[in-house]
Short mmCIF file of N, CA and C in Angstrom, two decimals:
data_model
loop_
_atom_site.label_atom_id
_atom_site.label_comp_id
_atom_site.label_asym_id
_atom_site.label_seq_id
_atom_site.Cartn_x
_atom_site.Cartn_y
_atom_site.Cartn_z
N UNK A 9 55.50 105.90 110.53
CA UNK A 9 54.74 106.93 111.19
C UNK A 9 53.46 106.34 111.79
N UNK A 10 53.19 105.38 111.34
CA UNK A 10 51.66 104.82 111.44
C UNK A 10 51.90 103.92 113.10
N UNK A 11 52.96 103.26 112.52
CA UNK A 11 53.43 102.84 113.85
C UNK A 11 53.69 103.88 115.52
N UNK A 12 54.12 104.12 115.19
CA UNK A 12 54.44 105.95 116.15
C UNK A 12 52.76 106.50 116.44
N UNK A 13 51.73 106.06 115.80
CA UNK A 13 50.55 106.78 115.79
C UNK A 13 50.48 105.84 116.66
N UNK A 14 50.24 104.82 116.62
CA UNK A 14 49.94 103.87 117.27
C UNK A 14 49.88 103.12 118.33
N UNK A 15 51.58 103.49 119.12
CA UNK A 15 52.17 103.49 119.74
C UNK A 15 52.07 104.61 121.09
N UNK A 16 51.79 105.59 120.38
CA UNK A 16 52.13 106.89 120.99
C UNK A 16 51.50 107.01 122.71
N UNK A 17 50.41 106.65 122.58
CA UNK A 17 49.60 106.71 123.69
C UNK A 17 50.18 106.22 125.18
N UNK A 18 50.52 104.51 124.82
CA UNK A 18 51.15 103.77 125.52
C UNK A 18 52.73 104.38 125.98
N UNK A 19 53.65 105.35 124.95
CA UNK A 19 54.62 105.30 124.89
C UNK A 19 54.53 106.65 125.90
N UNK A 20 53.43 107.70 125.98
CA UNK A 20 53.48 108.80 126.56
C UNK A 20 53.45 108.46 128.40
N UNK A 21 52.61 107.60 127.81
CA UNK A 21 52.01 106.93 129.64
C UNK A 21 53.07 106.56 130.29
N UNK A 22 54.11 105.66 129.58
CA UNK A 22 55.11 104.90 130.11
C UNK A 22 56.30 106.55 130.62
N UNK A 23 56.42 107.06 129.82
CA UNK A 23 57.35 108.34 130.07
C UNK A 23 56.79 108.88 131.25
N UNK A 24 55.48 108.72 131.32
CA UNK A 24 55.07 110.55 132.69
C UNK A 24 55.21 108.91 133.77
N UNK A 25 54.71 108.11 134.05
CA UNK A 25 55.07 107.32 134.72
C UNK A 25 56.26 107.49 134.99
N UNK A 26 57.60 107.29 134.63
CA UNK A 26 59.01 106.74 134.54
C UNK A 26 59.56 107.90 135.32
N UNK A 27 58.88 109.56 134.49
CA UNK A 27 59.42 110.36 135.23
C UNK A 27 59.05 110.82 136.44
N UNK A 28 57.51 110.69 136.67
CA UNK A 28 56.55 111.41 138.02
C UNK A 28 56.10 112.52 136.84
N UNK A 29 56.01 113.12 135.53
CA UNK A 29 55.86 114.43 135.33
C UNK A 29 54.65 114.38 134.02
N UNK A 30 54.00 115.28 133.87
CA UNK A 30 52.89 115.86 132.97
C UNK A 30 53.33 115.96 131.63
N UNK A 31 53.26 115.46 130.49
CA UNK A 31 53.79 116.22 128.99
C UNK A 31 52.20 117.07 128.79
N UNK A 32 53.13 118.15 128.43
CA UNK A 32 52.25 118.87 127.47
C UNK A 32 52.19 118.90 125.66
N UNK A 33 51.09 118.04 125.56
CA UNK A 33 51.44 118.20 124.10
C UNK A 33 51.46 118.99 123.37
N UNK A 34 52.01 119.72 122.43
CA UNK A 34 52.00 120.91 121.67
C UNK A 34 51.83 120.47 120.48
N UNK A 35 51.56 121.21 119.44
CA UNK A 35 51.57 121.41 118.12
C UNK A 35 53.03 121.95 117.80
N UNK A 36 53.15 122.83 116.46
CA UNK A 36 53.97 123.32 116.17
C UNK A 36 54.69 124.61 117.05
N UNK A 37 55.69 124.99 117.53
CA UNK A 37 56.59 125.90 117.53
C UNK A 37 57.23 126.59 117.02
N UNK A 38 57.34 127.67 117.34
CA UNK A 38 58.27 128.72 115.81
C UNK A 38 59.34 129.63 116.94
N UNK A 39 59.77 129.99 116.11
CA UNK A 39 61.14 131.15 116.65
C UNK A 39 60.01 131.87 116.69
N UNK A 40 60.52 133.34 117.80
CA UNK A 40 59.89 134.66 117.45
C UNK A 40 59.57 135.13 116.35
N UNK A 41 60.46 134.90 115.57
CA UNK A 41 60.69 135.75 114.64
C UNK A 41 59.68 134.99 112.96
N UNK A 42 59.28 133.47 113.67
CA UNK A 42 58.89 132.87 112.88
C UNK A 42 59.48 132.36 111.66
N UNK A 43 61.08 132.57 111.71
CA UNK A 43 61.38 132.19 110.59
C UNK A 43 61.93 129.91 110.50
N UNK A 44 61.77 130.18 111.93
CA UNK A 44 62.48 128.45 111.98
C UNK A 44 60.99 127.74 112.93
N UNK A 45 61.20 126.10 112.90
CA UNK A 45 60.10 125.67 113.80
C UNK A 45 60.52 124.04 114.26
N UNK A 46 59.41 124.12 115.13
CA UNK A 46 60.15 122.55 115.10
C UNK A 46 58.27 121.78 115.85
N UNK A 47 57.99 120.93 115.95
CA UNK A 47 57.05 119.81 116.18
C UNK A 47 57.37 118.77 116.97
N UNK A 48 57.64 119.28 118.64
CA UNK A 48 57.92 118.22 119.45
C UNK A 48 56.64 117.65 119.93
N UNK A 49 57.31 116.05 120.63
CA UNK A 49 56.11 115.45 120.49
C UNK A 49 55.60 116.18 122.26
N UNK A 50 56.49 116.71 123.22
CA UNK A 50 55.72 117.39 124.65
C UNK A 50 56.68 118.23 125.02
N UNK A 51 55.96 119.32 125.42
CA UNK A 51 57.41 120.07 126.77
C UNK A 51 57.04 119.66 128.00
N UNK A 52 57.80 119.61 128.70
CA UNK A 52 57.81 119.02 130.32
C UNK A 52 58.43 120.51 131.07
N UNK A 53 57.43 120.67 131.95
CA UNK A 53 57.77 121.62 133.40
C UNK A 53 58.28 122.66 132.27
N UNK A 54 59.13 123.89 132.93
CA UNK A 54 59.13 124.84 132.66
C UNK A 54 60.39 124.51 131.66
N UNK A 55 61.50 123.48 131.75
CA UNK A 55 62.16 123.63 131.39
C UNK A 55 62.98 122.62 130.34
N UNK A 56 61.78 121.56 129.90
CA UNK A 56 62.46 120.74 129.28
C UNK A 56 61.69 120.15 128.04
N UNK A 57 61.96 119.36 127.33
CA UNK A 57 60.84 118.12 126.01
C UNK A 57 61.06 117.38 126.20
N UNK A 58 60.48 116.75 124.97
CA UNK A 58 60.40 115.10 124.73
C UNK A 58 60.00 114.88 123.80
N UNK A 59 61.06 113.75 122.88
CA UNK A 59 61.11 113.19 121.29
C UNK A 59 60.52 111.42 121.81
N UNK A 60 59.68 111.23 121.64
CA UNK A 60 59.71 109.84 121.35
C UNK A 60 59.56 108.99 120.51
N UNK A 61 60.29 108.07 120.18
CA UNK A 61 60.52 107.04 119.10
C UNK A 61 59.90 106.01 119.37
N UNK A 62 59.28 104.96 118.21
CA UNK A 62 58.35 104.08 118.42
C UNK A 62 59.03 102.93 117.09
N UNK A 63 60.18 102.68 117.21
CA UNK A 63 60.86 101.99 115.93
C UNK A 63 60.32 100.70 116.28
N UNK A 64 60.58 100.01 115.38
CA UNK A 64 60.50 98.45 115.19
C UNK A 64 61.08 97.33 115.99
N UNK A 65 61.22 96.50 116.41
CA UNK A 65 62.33 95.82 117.36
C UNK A 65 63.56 95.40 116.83
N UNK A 66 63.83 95.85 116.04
CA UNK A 66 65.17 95.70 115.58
C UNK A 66 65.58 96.70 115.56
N UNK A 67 65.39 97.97 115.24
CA UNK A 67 65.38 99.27 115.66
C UNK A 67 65.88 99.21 116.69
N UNK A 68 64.79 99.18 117.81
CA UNK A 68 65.00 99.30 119.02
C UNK A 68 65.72 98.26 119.99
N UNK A 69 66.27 97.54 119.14
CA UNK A 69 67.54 96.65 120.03
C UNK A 69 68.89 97.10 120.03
N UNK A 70 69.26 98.08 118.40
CA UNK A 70 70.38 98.43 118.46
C UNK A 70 70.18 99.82 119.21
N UNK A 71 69.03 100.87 119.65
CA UNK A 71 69.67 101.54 120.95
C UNK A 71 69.64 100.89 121.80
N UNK A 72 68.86 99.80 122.19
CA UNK A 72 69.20 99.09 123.43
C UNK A 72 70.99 98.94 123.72
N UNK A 73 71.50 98.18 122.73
CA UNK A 73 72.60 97.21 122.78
C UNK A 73 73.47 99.07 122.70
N UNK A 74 73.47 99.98 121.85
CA UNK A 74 74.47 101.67 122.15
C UNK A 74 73.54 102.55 122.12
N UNK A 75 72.94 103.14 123.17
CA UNK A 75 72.02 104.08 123.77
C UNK A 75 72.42 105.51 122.90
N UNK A 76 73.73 105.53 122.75
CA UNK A 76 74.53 106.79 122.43
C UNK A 76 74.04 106.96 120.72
N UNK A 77 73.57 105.68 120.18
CA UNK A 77 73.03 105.90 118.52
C UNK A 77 71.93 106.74 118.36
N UNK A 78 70.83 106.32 119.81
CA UNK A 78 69.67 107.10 119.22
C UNK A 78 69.81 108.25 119.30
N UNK A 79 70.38 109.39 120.46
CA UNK A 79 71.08 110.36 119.91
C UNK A 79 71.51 110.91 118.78
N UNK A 80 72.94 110.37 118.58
CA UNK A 80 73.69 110.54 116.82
C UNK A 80 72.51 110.39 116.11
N UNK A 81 71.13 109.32 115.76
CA UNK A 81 70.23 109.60 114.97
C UNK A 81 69.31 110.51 115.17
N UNK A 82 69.12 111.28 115.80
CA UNK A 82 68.20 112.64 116.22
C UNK A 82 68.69 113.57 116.75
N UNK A 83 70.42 114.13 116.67
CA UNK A 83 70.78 114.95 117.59
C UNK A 83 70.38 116.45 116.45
N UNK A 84 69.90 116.55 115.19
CA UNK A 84 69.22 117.88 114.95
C UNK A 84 68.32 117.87 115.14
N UNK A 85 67.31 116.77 115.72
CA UNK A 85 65.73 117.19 116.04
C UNK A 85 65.99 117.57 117.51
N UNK A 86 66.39 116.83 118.17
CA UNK A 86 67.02 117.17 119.70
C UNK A 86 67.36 118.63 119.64
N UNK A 87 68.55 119.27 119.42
CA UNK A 87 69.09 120.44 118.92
C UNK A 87 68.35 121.69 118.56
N UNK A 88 67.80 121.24 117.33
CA UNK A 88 66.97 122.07 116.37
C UNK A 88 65.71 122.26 117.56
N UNK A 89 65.33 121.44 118.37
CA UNK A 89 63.98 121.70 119.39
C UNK A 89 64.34 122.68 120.60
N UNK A 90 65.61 122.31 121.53
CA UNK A 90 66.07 123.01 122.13
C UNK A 90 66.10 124.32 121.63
N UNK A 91 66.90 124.83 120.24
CA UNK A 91 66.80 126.50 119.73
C UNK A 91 65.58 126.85 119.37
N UNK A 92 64.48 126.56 119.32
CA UNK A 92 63.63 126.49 118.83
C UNK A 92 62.86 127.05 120.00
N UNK A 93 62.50 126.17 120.70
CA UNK A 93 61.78 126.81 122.64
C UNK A 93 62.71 127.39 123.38
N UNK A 94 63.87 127.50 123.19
CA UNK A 94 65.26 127.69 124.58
C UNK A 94 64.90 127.13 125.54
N UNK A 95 64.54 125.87 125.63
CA UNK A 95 64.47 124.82 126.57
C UNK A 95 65.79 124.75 126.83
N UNK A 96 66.21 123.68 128.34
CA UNK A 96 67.38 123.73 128.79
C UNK A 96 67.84 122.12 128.62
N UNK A 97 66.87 121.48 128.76
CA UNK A 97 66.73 119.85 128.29
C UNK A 97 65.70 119.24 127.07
N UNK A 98 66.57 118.22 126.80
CA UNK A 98 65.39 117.48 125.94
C UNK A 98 65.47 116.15 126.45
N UNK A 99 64.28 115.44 126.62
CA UNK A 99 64.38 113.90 126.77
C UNK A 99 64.29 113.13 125.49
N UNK A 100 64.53 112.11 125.12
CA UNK A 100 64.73 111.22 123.89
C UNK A 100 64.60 110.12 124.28
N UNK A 101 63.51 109.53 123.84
CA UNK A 101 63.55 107.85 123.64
C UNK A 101 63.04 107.18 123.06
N UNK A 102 63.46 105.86 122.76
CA UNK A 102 62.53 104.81 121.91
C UNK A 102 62.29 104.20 123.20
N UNK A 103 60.91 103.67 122.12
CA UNK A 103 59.70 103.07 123.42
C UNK A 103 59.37 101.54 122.21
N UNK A 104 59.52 100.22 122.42
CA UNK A 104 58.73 99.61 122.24
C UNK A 104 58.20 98.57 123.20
N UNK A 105 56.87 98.13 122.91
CA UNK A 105 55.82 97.61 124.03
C UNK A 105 56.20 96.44 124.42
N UNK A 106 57.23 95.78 123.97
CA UNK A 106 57.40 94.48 124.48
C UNK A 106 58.91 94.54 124.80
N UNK A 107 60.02 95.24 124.98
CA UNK A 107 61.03 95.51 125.29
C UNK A 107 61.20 96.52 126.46
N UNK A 108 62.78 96.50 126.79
CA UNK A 108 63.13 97.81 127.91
C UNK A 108 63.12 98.98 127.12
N UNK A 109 62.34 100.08 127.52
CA UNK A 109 62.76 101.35 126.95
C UNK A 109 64.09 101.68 127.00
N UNK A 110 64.36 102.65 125.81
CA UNK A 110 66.07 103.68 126.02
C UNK A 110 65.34 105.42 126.33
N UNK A 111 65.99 105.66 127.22
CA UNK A 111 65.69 106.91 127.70
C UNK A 111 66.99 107.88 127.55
N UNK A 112 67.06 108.78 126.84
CA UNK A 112 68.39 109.52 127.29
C UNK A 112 68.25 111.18 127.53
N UNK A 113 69.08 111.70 128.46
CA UNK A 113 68.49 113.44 128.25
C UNK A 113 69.58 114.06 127.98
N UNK A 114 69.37 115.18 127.28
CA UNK A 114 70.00 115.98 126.43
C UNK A 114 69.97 117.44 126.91
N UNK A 115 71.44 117.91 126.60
CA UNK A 115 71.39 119.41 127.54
C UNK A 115 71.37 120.28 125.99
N UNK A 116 71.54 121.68 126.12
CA UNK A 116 71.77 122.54 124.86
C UNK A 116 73.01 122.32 124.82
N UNK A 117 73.13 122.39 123.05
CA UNK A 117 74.74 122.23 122.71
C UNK A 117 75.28 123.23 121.88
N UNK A 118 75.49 124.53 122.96
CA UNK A 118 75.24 125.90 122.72
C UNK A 118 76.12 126.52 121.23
N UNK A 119 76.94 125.83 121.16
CA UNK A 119 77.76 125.62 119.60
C UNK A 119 77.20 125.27 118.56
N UNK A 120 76.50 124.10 118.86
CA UNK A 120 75.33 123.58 117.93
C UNK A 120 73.76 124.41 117.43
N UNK A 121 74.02 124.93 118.43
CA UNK A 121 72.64 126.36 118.41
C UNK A 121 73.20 127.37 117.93
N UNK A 122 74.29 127.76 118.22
CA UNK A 122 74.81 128.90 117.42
C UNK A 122 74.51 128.11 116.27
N UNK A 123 75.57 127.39 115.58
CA UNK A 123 75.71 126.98 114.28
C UNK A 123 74.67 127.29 114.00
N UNK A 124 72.99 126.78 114.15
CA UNK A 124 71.67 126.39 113.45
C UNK A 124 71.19 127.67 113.05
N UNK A 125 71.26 128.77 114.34
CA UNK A 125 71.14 130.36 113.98
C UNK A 125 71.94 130.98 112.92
N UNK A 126 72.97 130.67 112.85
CA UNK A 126 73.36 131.48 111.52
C UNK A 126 73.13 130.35 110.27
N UNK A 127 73.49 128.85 110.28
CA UNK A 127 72.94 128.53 108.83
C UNK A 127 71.36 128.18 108.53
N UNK A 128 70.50 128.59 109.73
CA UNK A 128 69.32 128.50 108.82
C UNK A 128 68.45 130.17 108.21
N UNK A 129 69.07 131.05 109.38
CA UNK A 129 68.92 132.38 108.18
C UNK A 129 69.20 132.38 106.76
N UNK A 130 70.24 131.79 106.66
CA UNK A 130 71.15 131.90 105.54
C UNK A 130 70.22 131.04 104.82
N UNK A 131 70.18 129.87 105.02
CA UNK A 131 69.34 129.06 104.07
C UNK A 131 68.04 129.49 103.34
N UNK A 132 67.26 130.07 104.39
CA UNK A 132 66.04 130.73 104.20
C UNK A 132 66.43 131.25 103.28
N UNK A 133 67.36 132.36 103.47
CA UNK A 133 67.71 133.75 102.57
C UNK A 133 67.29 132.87 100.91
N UNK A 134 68.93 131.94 101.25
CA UNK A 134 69.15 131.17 99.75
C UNK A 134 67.87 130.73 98.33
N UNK A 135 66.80 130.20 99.74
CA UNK A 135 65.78 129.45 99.27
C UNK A 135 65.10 130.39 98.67
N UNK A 136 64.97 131.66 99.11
CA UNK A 136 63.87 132.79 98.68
C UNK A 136 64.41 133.35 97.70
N UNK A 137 65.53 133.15 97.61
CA UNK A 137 66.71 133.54 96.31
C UNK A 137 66.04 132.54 95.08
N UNK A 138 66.39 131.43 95.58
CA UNK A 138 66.29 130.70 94.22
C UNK A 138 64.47 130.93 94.17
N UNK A 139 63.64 130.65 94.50
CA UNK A 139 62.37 131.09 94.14
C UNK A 139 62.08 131.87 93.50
N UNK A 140 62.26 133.30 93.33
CA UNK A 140 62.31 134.28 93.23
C UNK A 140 63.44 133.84 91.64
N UNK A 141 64.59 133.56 91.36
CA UNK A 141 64.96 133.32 90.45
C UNK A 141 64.03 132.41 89.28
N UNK A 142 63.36 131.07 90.09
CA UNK A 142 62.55 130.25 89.03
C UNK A 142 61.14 131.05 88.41
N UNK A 143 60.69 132.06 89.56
CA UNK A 143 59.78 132.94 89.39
C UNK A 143 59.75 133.57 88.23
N UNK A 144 61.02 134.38 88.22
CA UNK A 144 61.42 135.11 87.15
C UNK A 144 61.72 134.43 85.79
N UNK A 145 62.39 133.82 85.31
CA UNK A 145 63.14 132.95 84.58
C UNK A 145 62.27 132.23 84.19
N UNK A 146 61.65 131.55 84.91
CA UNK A 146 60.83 130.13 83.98
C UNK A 146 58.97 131.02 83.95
N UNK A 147 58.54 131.67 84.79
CA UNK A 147 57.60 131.98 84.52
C UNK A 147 56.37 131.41 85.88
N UNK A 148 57.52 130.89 86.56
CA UNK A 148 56.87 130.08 87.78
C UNK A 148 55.81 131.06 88.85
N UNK A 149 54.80 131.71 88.41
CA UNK A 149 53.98 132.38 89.06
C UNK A 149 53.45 131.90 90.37
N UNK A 150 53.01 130.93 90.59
CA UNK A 150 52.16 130.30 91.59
C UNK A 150 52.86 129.12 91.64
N UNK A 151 53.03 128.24 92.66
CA UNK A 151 53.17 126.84 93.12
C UNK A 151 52.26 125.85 92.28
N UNK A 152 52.54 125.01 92.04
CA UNK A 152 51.41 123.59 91.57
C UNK A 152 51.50 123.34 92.52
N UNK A 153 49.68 122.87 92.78
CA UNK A 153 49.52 122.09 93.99
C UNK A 153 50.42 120.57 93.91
N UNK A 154 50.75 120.44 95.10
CA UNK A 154 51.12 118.98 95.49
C UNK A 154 50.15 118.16 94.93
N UNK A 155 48.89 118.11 95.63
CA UNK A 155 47.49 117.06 95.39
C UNK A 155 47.58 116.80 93.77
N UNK A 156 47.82 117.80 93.29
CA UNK A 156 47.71 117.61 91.61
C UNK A 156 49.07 117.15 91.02
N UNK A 157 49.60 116.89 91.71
CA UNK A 157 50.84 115.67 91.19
C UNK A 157 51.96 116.28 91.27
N UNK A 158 52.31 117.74 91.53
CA UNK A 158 53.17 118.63 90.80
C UNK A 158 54.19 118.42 92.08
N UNK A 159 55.10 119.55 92.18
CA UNK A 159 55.94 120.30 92.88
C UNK A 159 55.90 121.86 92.92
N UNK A 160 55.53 121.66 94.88
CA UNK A 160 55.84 123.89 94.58
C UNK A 160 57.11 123.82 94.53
N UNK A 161 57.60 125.17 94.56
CA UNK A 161 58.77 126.22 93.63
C UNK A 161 59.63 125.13 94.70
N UNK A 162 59.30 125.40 96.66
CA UNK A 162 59.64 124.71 97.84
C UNK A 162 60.53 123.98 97.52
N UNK A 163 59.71 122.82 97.08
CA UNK A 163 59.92 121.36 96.73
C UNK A 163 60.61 121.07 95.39
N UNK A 164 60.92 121.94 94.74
CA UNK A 164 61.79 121.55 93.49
C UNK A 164 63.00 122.18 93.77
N UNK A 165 62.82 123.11 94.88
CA UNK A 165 64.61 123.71 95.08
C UNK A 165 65.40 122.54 95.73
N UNK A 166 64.19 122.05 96.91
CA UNK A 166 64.97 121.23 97.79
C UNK A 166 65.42 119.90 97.34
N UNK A 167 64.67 119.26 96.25
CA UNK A 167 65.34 118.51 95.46
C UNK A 167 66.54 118.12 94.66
#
């Protein structure tokens, strides 16, 4: 991540260059409804994003050498971002500073968005289920803070 911090600046410049176009950086995103979200790193024009990767050079030789991996390795952040804004594209790439970039763009994979809409309701549901069960049962009133070493209710389901 530190790397990606690091990187980022150079890696944004090289993108609005490459394309002619503006990122807007955003913060977080949510559904309407607020129940799902996602943290892209820009949206572009009215109708598209952008994930960029800042891997290592070894990393970034094997998308060099199959472009089609870095995909398969981010196609639910890709995905999950698209349902998320109803953007119509996403761009994806690893960027490192002493190599050729991999650039690839990504349409909605309207099957794949269905899918995410019905299993992350469901999940939610599940999660608030089991909370609500440790609540009851063990006596789990409040979360332990993280900082204090612990696990919230969150973080011990998902475990």
């Amino acid at each position: 991540m530190d790397r990606g911090v690091e990187l980022e600046r150079s890696a944004f410049g090289w993108y609005e260059m490459h394309r002619d176009v503006d990122v807007d950086r955003v913060g977080f995103c949510l559904l309407d409804d607020r129940t799902a979200g996602c943290s892209p790193d820009g949206l572009v024009g009215e109708d598209g994003g952008l994930e960029l990767k800042n891997p290592s050079a070894s990393g970034h030789i094997k998308y060099l050498l199959d472009p089609a991996l870095l995909y398969d390795s981010y196609k639910h952040q890709v995905q999950g971002s698209l349902w998320v804004t109803g953007r119509a594209w996403w761009d994806l790439a690893s960027y490192h500073p002493t190599l050729p970039p991999v650039l690839t763009r990504h349409q909605r994979d309207d099957a794949y968005i269905a899918a995410l809409d019905k299993a992350v309701p469901e999940f939610s549901y599940q999660l608030e289920v089991a909370k609500t069960l440790l609540r009851e049962r063990y006596g789990m009133a409040a979360p332990v803070a993280a900082s204090e070493g612990g696990l919230t209710i969150e973080q011990a389901v998902m475990s």
